[in-house]
Amino acid sequence: ADSIGRVIKCKAAVAWEPNKPLVIEEIEVAPPQANEVRIKIVATSVCHTDLYHLLESMHPDGFPTVLGHEAAGIVESVGPGVTEYQPGDKVIPLFIAQCRECRFCKDQRTNQCEQAWRATDRPGVMAPPETRLTCKGKTLLQFVGTSTFSEYTVVNAMAVAKIDPAAPLDKVFLIGCGVSTGYGAAVNTAKVEPGSTCAVFGMGGVGLAAVMGCKNAGAKRIIAVDINPDKFEKAKVFGATDFVNPKDHDKPISQVLAEMTSGGVDFSLECTGKVEVMRSALESCIPGWGVSVVVGWTDLHDISTRPGQLIAGRKWTGSAFGGFKGRDAVPGLVKAYLDKKVKLDEFITHKLTLEQVNDAIEMMKSGKCIRTVLNVSPE
């Protein structure tokens, strides 16, 4: 408790500039201000959106930053006005806040939040204007308001979910992004129906979670689509019934799927963040009632299709964090894991330390891992 109210010096992985390895530095983490929570990060992971910011978007105004947004930890201290959390609470930081007051938070149809936009509304920057992190006299941006590649971070109290003290943090950190995002895209956004046929594009962590969501929703046929055949065995574990590798076919994947399903799938989920795959996913849907959900993030290109695809009755929509209102839903997802209703352990293929974050990035780039847990601090 001697750290309360003081600056904490700790280790973090700093992205000084785009497209360069992260550097392990000693950084300063200021005490939490009003309505903020300082968290000791126990476990975190690299998610594709971290790679996107570092290697694809490469927006110069988005650096230097501390990446990381999929994590779990323990409250170290709280700022003035915070009553919901106490030191010692197990928590998951949220990259989409839930203020509970704005018109979006009060509407059951969405998990968007006017407060959440402050964390990401500056195009390419992907960080709020204020930050509690500094290094070598320089301000470090807090990536999507979380910055979990650090032993400590400070998060707005609206962007924290308090979870069951029995939860193993080195597993439930997955609920901080990948699993919730894919799982919720299937059950909340697509609203997959029992007996339906689904296609999921991209068998990374998010896509596999989408497969699990389709299965839990009662889909009878779940087609996994990926250009890496090594992913099929993993996809089966989560409930995939078929596997299609676009490289095995000389016709468009939408045509292949239409032929497999007598006209197209009822639901498709795009989990790669590539606009051409988004188009394929839409066009793989059956006309009349097919629903295609865009889950993978990119902000670099437009999406396109012929209007006839939509006029025929397909619906094209998108999903952020699986449509879950974070503070309300995350504790329930943790409970679902503890009750064995949701799988988490099966996503974790490698275990490293924060110092090995660049190895985790390389493994994700090459498709050698699903999720690599970075053990930051002991629980």
Short mmCIF file of C-alpha atoms in Angstrom, two decimals:
data_model
loop_
_atom_site.label_atom_id
_atom_site.label_comp_id
_atom_site.label_asym_id
_atom_site.label_seq_id
_atom_site.Cartn_x
_atom_site.Cartn_y
_atom_site.Cartn_z
CA ALA A 1 0.00 0.00 0.00
CA ASP A 2 3.05 2.31 0.14
CA SER A 3 2.59 3.01 -3.58
CA ILE A 4 -0.81 4.71 -3.12
CA GLY A 5 -0.74 8.35 -4.19
CA ARG A 6 2.77 8.08 -5.61
CA VAL A 7 4.24 7.69 -9.06
CA ILE A 8 5.05 4.03 -9.75
CA LYS A 9 8.15 3.21 -11.76
CA CYS A 10 7.70 -0.06 -13.61
CA LYS A 11 8.49 -1.97 -16.77
CA ALA A 12 6.50 -1.50 -19.97
CA ALA A 13 6.89 -2.32 -23.65
CA VAL A 14 7.07 1.03 -25.45
CA ALA A 15 6.28 1.45 -29.14
CA TRP A 16 8.45 4.50 -29.86
CA GLU A 17 7.64 4.51 -33.58
CA PRO A 18 5.66 2.52 -36.11
CA ASN A 19 6.94 -0.72 -37.61
CA LYS A 20 9.79 -1.12 -35.09
CA PRO A 21 10.20 -3.67 -32.30
CA LEU A 22 8.77 -2.64 -28.93
CA VAL A 23 11.37 -1.60 -26.34
CA ILE A 24 11.21 -2.67 -22.69
CA GLU A 25 11.66 0.55 -20.71
CA GLU A 26 11.23 1.80 -17.18
CA ILE A 27 8.21 4.10 -17.31
CA GLU A 28 6.42 6.30 -14.77
CA VAL A 29 2.76 5.66 -14.04
CA ALA A 30 1.14 8.63 -12.28
CA PRO A 31 -1.43 8.08 -9.51
CA PRO A 32 -5.06 7.82 -10.63
CA GLN A 33 -6.92 11.14 -10.90
CA ALA A 34 -10.65 11.62 -10.30
CA ASN A 35 -12.70 8.66 -11.53
CA GLU A 36 -9.62 6.65 -12.49
CA VAL A 37 -8.29 3.29 -11.37
CA ARG A 38 -4.64 2.20 -11.30
CA ILE A 39 -4.29 -1.49 -12.12
CA LYS A 40 -1.45 -3.98 -11.68
CA ILE A 41 -1.55 -6.01 -14.90
CA VAL A 42 -1.17 -9.75 -14.24
CA ALA A 43 -1.69 -11.18 -17.73
CA THR A 44 -2.04 -9.66 -21.19
CA SER A 45 -1.84 -10.75 -24.80
CA VAL A 46 -1.13 -9.46 -28.28
CA CYS A 47 -4.32 -9.03 -30.30
CA HIS A 48 -4.38 -8.28 -34.02
CA THR A 49 -5.50 -4.67 -33.42
CA ASP A 50 -2.18 -4.00 -31.64
CA LEU A 51 -0.39 -5.28 -34.76
CA TYR A 52 -2.67 -3.22 -36.98
CA HIS A 53 -1.70 0.00 -35.17
CA LEU A 54 2.01 -0.86 -35.13
CA LEU A 55 2.48 -2.41 -38.58
CA GLU A 56 -0.43 -1.43 -40.85
CA SER A 57 -1.97 1.90 -39.85
CA MET A 58 1.44 3.30 -38.72
CA HIS A 59 -0.14 6.71 -38.07
CA PRO A 60 2.69 9.03 -36.90
CA ASP A 61 0.42 10.77 -34.36
CA GLY A 62 -0.24 7.41 -32.69
CA PHE A 63 3.29 7.15 -31.21
CA PRO A 64 5.02 6.83 -28.83
CA THR A 65 2.49 4.58 -27.17
CA VAL A 66 2.14 1.57 -24.92
CA LEU A 67 0.08 -1.00 -26.82
CA GLY A 68 -2.03 -3.78 -25.31
CA HIS A 69 -5.76 -3.90 -24.63
CA GLU A 70 -6.54 -7.55 -23.82
CA ALA A 71 -5.65 -8.07 -20.17
CA ALA A 72 -6.63 -8.79 -16.58
CA GLY A 73 -5.22 -7.44 -13.34
CA ILE A 74 -5.71 -6.27 -9.78
CA VAL A 75 -6.69 -2.81 -8.60
CA GLU A 76 -3.69 -1.13 -6.92
CA SER A 77 -5.38 2.18 -6.04
CA VAL A 78 -8.33 4.35 -7.01
CA GLY A 79 -8.70 8.08 -7.60
CA PRO A 80 -11.15 10.46 -5.92
CA GLY A 81 -14.82 9.69 -6.53
CA VAL A 82 -14.32 5.98 -7.28
CA THR A 83 -16.56 3.82 -5.10
CA GLU A 84 -17.19 0.77 -7.30
CA TYR A 85 -13.64 -0.60 -7.06
CA GLN A 86 -11.25 -1.12 -4.16
CA PRO A 87 -7.58 -2.07 -4.04
CA GLY A 88 -7.32 -5.84 -4.39
CA ASP A 89 -10.31 -6.24 -6.72
CA LYS A 90 -9.75 -8.46 -9.75
CA VAL A 91 -10.62 -6.52 -12.89
CA ILE A 92 -10.54 -6.55 -16.69
CA PRO A 93 -9.81 -3.19 -18.38
CA LEU A 94 -12.21 -2.33 -21.23
CA PHE A 95 -11.26 -0.65 -24.49
CA ILE A 96 -14.92 0.36 -24.90
CA ALA A 97 -16.11 2.24 -21.83
CA GLN A 98 -19.64 2.04 -20.46
CA CYS A 99 -20.66 5.28 -18.75
CA ARG A 100 -24.23 4.04 -18.14
CA GLU A 101 -25.51 7.63 -18.57
CA CYS A 102 -25.42 8.48 -22.29
CA ARG A 103 -28.22 7.71 -24.76
CA PHE A 104 -26.22 4.80 -26.19
CA CYS A 105 -25.59 3.20 -22.80
CA LYS A 106 -29.29 3.56 -21.99
CA ASP A 107 -30.26 1.81 -25.25
CA GLN A 108 -30.27 -1.99 -25.30
CA ARG A 109 -29.51 -2.05 -29.04
CA THR A 110 -25.85 -1.08 -28.77
CA ASN A 111 -22.70 -1.16 -26.65
CA GLN A 112 -21.37 2.08 -28.11
CA CYS A 113 -20.84 4.83 -25.53
CA GLU A 114 -20.20 8.54 -25.93
CA GLN A 115 -17.44 8.34 -23.31
CA ALA A 116 -15.85 5.41 -25.13
CA TRP A 117 -15.36 7.45 -28.27
CA ARG A 118 -12.89 9.70 -26.49
CA ALA A 119 -10.50 6.75 -26.43
CA THR A 120 -10.57 6.19 -30.17
CA ASP A 121 -12.24 9.07 -31.99
CA ARG A 122 -9.04 10.69 -33.25
CA PRO A 123 -8.47 8.89 -36.56
CA GLY A 124 -5.29 6.84 -36.57
CA VAL A 125 -4.27 7.91 -33.04
CA MET A 126 -6.41 5.31 -31.24
CA ALA A 127 -5.80 6.91 -27.84
CA PRO A 128 -7.50 9.51 -25.65
CA PRO A 129 -5.86 12.93 -25.28
CA GLU A 130 -4.93 12.45 -21.61
CA THR A 131 -2.46 9.87 -20.30
CA ARG A 132 -0.83 8.93 -17.00
CA LEU A 133 2.21 7.29 -18.62
CA THR A 134 5.60 8.92 -19.25
CA CYS A 135 9.08 7.68 -20.16
CA LYS A 136 12.38 9.60 -20.43
CA GLY A 137 10.48 12.87 -20.12
CA LYS A 138 8.14 12.02 -22.99
CA THR A 139 4.39 11.49 -22.82
CA LEU A 140 3.25 8.00 -23.83
CA LEU A 141 -0.18 7.64 -25.43
CA GLN A 142 -2.51 5.14 -23.78
CA PHE A 143 -3.60 2.84 -26.58
CA VAL A 144 -7.44 2.69 -26.71
CA GLY A 145 -7.37 4.02 -23.15
CA THR A 146 -5.86 0.84 -21.68
CA SER A 147 -2.13 0.26 -22.48
CA THR A 148 -1.74 -3.16 -20.90
CA PHE A 149 1.81 -4.00 -22.06
CA SER A 150 2.93 -2.56 -18.75
CA GLU A 151 3.23 -3.73 -15.15
CA TYR A 152 0.84 -0.92 -14.17
CA THR A 153 -1.67 1.22 -16.04
CA VAL A 154 -4.35 3.80 -15.23
CA VAL A 155 -7.84 3.40 -16.69
CA ASN A 156 -11.02 5.45 -16.46
CA ALA A 157 -13.41 3.83 -13.95
CA MET A 158 -16.04 3.64 -16.73
CA ALA A 159 -13.67 1.30 -18.59
CA VAL A 160 -13.16 -1.32 -15.87
CA ALA A 161 -15.13 -4.52 -15.20
CA LYS A 162 -14.95 -6.03 -11.71
CA ILE A 163 -14.87 -9.83 -11.88
CA ASP A 164 -15.18 -12.88 -9.63
CA PRO A 165 -12.23 -13.09 -7.19
CA ALA A 166 -12.00 -16.82 -8.01
CA ALA A 167 -11.22 -16.12 -11.69
CA PRO A 168 -7.74 -17.15 -12.91
CA LEU A 169 -6.41 -13.94 -14.45
CA ASP A 170 -4.03 -15.79 -16.80
CA LYS A 171 -7.12 -17.24 -18.54
CA VAL A 172 -9.89 -14.64 -18.24
CA PHE A 173 -7.72 -11.88 -19.76
CA LEU A 174 -9.03 -13.28 -23.09
CA ILE A 175 -12.46 -11.84 -22.26
CA GLY A 176 -10.85 -8.38 -22.46
CA CYS A 177 -10.98 -8.54 -26.26
CA GLY A 178 -10.64 -11.55 -28.54
CA VAL A 179 -13.08 -14.04 -27.08
CA SER A 180 -15.80 -11.49 -26.27
CA THR A 181 -15.41 -9.91 -29.71
CA GLY A 182 -15.84 -13.11 -31.72
CA TYR A 183 -18.30 -14.84 -29.40
CA GLY A 184 -20.58 -11.81 -29.11
CA ALA A 185 -20.47 -11.12 -32.85
CA ALA A 186 -22.15 -14.51 -33.29
CA VAL A 187 -24.60 -14.52 -30.39
CA ASN A 188 -25.40 -10.79 -30.02
CA THR A 189 -24.87 -9.19 -33.44
CA ALA A 190 -25.58 -11.97 -35.95
CA LYS A 191 -28.04 -13.57 -33.51
CA VAL A 192 -27.18 -17.01 -34.91
CA GLU A 193 -30.22 -19.30 -34.82
CA PRO A 194 -30.50 -22.99 -33.88
CA GLY A 195 -30.22 -25.28 -36.91
CA SER A 196 -28.60 -22.60 -39.08
CA THR A 197 -25.54 -22.77 -41.33
CA CYS A 198 -22.66 -20.37 -40.59
CA ALA A 199 -19.33 -19.48 -42.17
CA VAL A 200 -16.51 -17.85 -40.20
CA PHE A 201 -13.66 -16.23 -42.13
CA GLY A 202 -10.30 -16.21 -40.32
CA MET A 203 -9.36 -18.70 -37.61
CA GLY A 204 -7.40 -16.45 -35.30
CA GLY A 205 -8.54 -15.99 -31.71
CA VAL A 206 -11.52 -13.87 -32.71
CA GLY A 207 -12.65 -16.25 -35.47
CA LEU A 208 -12.36 -19.29 -33.22
CA ALA A 209 -14.43 -17.48 -30.59
CA ALA A 210 -17.02 -16.75 -33.30
CA VAL A 211 -17.09 -20.48 -34.11
CA MET A 212 -17.70 -21.19 -30.41
CA GLY A 213 -20.52 -18.61 -30.41
CA CYS A 214 -22.15 -20.22 -33.45
CA LYS A 215 -21.96 -23.62 -31.76
CA ASN A 216 -23.36 -22.36 -28.45
CA ALA A 217 -26.20 -20.70 -30.38
CA GLY A 218 -27.12 -24.08 -31.89
CA ALA A 219 -25.85 -23.76 -35.48
CA LYS A 220 -25.90 -27.20 -37.14
CA ARG A 221 -23.19 -26.47 -39.69
CA ILE A 222 -20.20 -24.20 -39.10
CA ILE A 223 -17.78 -23.74 -41.99
CA ALA A 224 -14.33 -22.46 -41.03
CA VAL A 225 -12.56 -20.53 -43.80
CA ASP A 226 -8.81 -19.93 -43.62
CA ILE A 227 -5.78 -20.07 -45.91
CA ASN A 228 -3.76 -21.79 -43.15
CA PRO A 229 -4.72 -25.51 -43.04
CA ASP A 230 -3.00 -25.86 -39.64
CA LYS A 231 -5.95 -23.98 -38.14
CA PHE A 232 -8.53 -26.68 -38.87
CA GLU A 233 -7.80 -28.96 -35.93
CA LYS A 234 -8.17 -26.00 -33.59
CA ALA A 235 -11.40 -24.92 -35.30
CA LYS A 236 -12.84 -28.43 -34.71
CA VAL A 237 -12.20 -28.07 -30.98
CA PHE A 238 -14.51 -25.04 -30.92
CA GLY A 239 -17.24 -26.64 -33.03
CA ALA A 240 -16.42 -26.19 -36.74
CA THR A 241 -17.95 -28.93 -38.89
CA ASP A 242 -16.30 -28.08 -42.24
CA PHE A 243 -13.07 -26.41 -43.32
CA VAL A 244 -12.53 -24.55 -46.58
CA ASN A 245 -9.17 -23.24 -47.77
CA PRO A 246 -9.74 -20.63 -50.52
CA LYS A 247 -6.32 -21.58 -51.96
CA ASP A 248 -7.67 -25.06 -52.79
CA HIS A 249 -10.23 -23.60 -55.23
CA ASP A 250 -9.97 -21.75 -58.52
CA LYS A 251 -13.35 -20.06 -58.12
CA PRO A 252 -14.42 -17.36 -55.64
CA ILE A 253 -14.94 -18.65 -52.11
CA SER A 254 -18.49 -17.25 -52.13
CA GLN A 255 -19.29 -19.58 -55.01
CA VAL A 256 -17.69 -22.54 -53.23
CA LEU A 257 -19.80 -21.88 -50.14
CA ALA A 258 -22.98 -21.36 -52.17
CA GLU A 259 -22.46 -24.77 -53.78
CA MET A 260 -21.80 -26.42 -50.39
CA THR A 261 -24.93 -24.94 -48.83
CA SER A 262 -27.49 -24.91 -51.67
CA GLY A 263 -27.34 -21.17 -52.17
CA GLY A 264 -25.34 -19.62 -49.35
CA VAL A 265 -24.98 -19.56 -45.57
CA ASP A 266 -27.50 -18.05 -43.17
CA PHE A 267 -24.81 -16.19 -41.23
CA SER A 268 -21.23 -15.21 -42.03
CA LEU A 269 -18.68 -13.56 -39.76
CA GLU A 270 -15.57 -11.82 -41.09
CA CYS A 271 -12.72 -12.00 -38.56
CA THR A 272 -9.63 -10.99 -40.56
CA GLY A 273 -9.92 -7.21 -40.95
CA LYS A 274 -9.36 -7.44 -44.71
CA VAL A 275 -11.87 -5.60 -46.91
CA GLU A 276 -11.80 -8.13 -49.74
CA VAL A 277 -12.64 -10.88 -47.23
CA MET A 278 -15.52 -8.75 -45.92
CA ARG A 279 -16.93 -8.69 -49.43
CA SER A 280 -16.52 -12.45 -49.81
CA ALA A 281 -18.24 -13.01 -46.48
CA LEU A 282 -21.24 -10.91 -47.51
CA GLU A 283 -21.51 -12.58 -50.91
CA SER A 284 -21.32 -16.03 -49.29
CA CYS A 285 -24.64 -15.34 -47.56
CA ILE A 286 -27.91 -16.64 -48.91
CA PRO A 287 -30.12 -14.00 -50.54
CA GLY A 288 -33.37 -13.20 -48.74
CA TRP A 289 -32.20 -13.38 -45.15
CA GLY A 290 -28.42 -13.89 -45.02
CA VAL A 291 -26.63 -11.79 -42.37
CA SER A 292 -22.92 -10.93 -42.60
CA VAL A 293 -21.07 -9.35 -39.68
CA VAL A 294 -17.83 -7.39 -40.03
CA VAL A 295 -15.71 -8.09 -36.94
CA GLY A 296 -12.08 -7.55 -38.01
CA TRP A 297 -10.84 -3.96 -37.63
CA THR A 298 -9.32 -1.81 -40.36
CA ASP A 299 -9.64 1.86 -41.21
CA LEU A 300 -7.41 1.94 -44.30
CA HIS A 301 -9.72 0.96 -47.15
CA ASP A 302 -13.35 1.17 -48.26
CA ILE A 303 -15.58 -1.88 -48.50
CA SER A 304 -17.56 -2.50 -51.67
CA THR A 305 -20.08 -4.82 -53.21
CA ARG A 306 -22.69 -4.57 -55.96
CA PRO A 307 -25.97 -3.07 -54.71
CA GLY A 308 -27.83 -6.15 -55.97
CA GLN A 309 -26.22 -8.18 -53.20
CA LEU A 310 -28.07 -6.08 -50.61
CA ILE A 311 -31.20 -5.47 -52.66
CA ALA A 312 -31.59 -9.26 -52.71
CA GLY A 313 -32.13 -9.11 -48.96
CA ARG A 314 -28.75 -9.72 -47.40
CA LYS A 315 -27.90 -7.66 -44.33
CA TRP A 316 -24.40 -6.26 -43.79
CA THR A 317 -23.57 -5.11 -40.29
CA GLY A 318 -20.67 -4.79 -37.87
CA SER A 319 -19.79 -5.55 -34.28
CA ALA A 320 -17.41 -4.00 -31.73
CA PHE A 321 -16.45 -6.01 -28.63
CA GLY A 322 -19.17 -8.49 -29.59
CA GLY A 323 -21.93 -6.02 -28.78
CA PHE A 324 -21.30 -6.55 -25.06
CA LYS A 325 -21.76 -3.62 -22.68
CA GLY A 326 -18.48 -4.18 -20.87
CA ARG A 327 -19.11 -3.37 -17.22
CA ASP A 328 -22.44 -5.22 -17.30
CA ALA A 329 -21.47 -8.24 -19.41
CA VAL A 330 -17.84 -9.08 -18.65
CA PRO A 331 -18.49 -10.36 -15.10
CA GLY A 332 -21.10 -12.74 -16.57
CA LEU A 333 -18.70 -13.97 -19.24
CA VAL A 334 -16.13 -14.71 -16.52
CA LYS A 335 -18.81 -16.64 -14.62
CA ALA A 336 -19.70 -18.54 -17.83
CA TYR A 337 -16.06 -19.63 -18.03
CA LEU A 338 -15.99 -20.69 -14.38
CA ASP A 339 -19.21 -22.65 -15.05
CA LYS A 340 -17.55 -24.33 -18.09
CA LYS A 341 -20.07 -22.80 -20.54
CA VAL A 342 -17.36 -20.91 -22.43
CA LYS A 343 -13.91 -22.25 -23.34
CA LEU A 344 -10.81 -20.11 -22.74
CA ASP A 345 -7.85 -22.42 -22.03
CA GLU A 346 -7.97 -23.83 -25.57
CA PHE A 347 -7.14 -20.42 -27.09
CA ILE A 348 -3.82 -20.18 -25.25
CA THR A 349 -1.08 -21.84 -27.26
CA HIS A 350 2.03 -20.17 -25.79
CA LYS A 351 3.20 -18.59 -22.53
CA LEU A 352 5.84 -15.86 -22.42
CA THR A 353 6.81 -12.87 -20.26
CA LEU A 354 6.30 -9.18 -21.02
CA GLU A 355 9.99 -8.97 -22.00
CA GLN A 356 9.27 -11.46 -24.81
CA VAL A 357 6.47 -9.36 -26.33
CA ASN A 358 8.30 -9.04 -29.67
CA ASP A 359 8.40 -12.85 -29.93
CA ALA A 360 4.63 -12.90 -29.35
CA ILE A 361 4.18 -10.32 -32.12
CA GLU A 362 6.28 -12.41 -34.54
CA MET A 363 4.29 -15.56 -33.73
CA MET A 364 1.00 -13.79 -34.39
CA LYS A 365 2.31 -12.30 -37.67
CA SER A 366 3.27 -15.77 -38.92
CA GLY A 367 0.09 -17.49 -37.67
CA LYS A 368 2.06 -19.79 -35.34
CA CYS A 369 -0.07 -19.06 -32.29
CA ILE A 370 -3.70 -18.44 -31.42
CA ARG A 371 -3.06 -16.49 -28.22
CA THR A 372 0.21 -16.08 -26.35
CA VAL A 373 -0.31 -15.13 -22.72
CA LEU A 374 2.28 -12.66 -21.44
CA ASN A 375 2.63 -13.21 -17.71
CA VAL A 376 3.37 -9.72 -16.42
CA SER A 377 3.12 -10.01 -12.62
CA PRO A 378 2.28 -12.83 -10.21
CA GLU A 379 -1.43 -12.89 -9.27
#
